[in-house]
GROMACS .gro file of C-alpha atoms in nm:
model
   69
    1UNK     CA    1  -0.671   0.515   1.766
    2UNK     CA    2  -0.376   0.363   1.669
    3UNK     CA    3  -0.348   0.020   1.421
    4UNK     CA    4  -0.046  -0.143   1.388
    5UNK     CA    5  -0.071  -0.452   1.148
    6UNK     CA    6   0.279  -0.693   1.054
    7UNK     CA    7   0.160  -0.963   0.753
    8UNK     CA    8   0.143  -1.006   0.389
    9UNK     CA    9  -0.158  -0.909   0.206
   10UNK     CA   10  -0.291  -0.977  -0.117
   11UNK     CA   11  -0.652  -0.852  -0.241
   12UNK     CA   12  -0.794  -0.674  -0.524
   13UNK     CA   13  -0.747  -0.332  -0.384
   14UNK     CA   14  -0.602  -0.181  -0.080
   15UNK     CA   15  -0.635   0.163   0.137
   16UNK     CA   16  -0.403   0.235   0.361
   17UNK     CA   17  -0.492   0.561   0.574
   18UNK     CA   18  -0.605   0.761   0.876
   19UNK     CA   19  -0.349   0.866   1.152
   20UNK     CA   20  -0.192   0.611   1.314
   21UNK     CA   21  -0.243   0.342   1.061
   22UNK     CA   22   0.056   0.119   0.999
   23UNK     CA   23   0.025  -0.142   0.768
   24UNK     CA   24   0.418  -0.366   0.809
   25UNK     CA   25   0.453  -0.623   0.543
   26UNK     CA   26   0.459  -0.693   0.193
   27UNK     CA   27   0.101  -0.626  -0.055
   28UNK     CA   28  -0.001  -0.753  -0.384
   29UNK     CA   29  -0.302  -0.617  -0.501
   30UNK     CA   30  -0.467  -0.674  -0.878
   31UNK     CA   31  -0.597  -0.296  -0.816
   32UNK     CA   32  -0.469   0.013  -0.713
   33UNK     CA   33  -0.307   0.084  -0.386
   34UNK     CA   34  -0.352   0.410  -0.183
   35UNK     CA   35  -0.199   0.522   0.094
   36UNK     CA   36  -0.404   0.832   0.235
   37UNK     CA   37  -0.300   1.163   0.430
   38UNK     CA   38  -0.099   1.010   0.757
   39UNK     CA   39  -0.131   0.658   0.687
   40UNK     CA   40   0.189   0.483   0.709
   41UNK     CA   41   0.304   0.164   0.474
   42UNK     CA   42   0.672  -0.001   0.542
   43UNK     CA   43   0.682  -0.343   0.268
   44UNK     CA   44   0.760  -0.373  -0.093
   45UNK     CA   45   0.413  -0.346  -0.295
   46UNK     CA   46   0.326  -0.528  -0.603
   47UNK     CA   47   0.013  -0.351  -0.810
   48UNK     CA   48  -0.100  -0.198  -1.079
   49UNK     CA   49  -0.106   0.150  -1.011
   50UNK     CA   50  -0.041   0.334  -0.649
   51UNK     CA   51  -0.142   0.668  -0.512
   52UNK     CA   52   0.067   0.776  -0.209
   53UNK     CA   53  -0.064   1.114  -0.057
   54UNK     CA   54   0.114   1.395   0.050
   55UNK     CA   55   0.189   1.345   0.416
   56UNK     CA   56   0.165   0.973   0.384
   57UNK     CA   57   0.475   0.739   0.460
   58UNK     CA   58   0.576   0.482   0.264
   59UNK     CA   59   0.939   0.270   0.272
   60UNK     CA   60   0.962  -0.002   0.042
   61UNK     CA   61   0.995  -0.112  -0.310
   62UNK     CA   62   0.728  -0.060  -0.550
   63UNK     CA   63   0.653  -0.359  -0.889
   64UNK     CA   64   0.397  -0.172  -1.096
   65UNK     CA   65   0.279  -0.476  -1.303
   66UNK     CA   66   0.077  -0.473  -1.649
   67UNK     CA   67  -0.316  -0.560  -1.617
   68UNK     CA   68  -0.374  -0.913  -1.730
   69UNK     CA   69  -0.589  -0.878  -2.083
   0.00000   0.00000   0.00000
């Protein structure tokens, strides 16, 4: 199964994984993003903290922003 998904996302956490998952467009996420074995990400991420698997894809830019207190 193949996804293929073009948009801007913002949430409190995101997972990005599983072959042929393509997430195309930019994410903000409060949380930390992950982008699991053969998952594929191509945007510029704003987060907190990011985990990018071996094997994963990823193209971008990354903004790792502070927590809010």
């Amino acid at each position: 199964v193949s996804v293929n998904v073009s948009m801007a996302l913002r949430s409190l956490a995101q997972v990005v994984g599983g072959p042929g998952t393509i997430l195309q467009g930019d994410v903000d996420a409060s949380q930390k993003i992950t982008i699991k074995k053969d998952g594929s990400l191509v945007g510029n991420i704003k987060t907190t903290g990011i985990v990018i698997d071996d094997d994963a894809y990823f193209k971008g830019s990354i903004d790792i922003v502070r927590k809010e207190a």
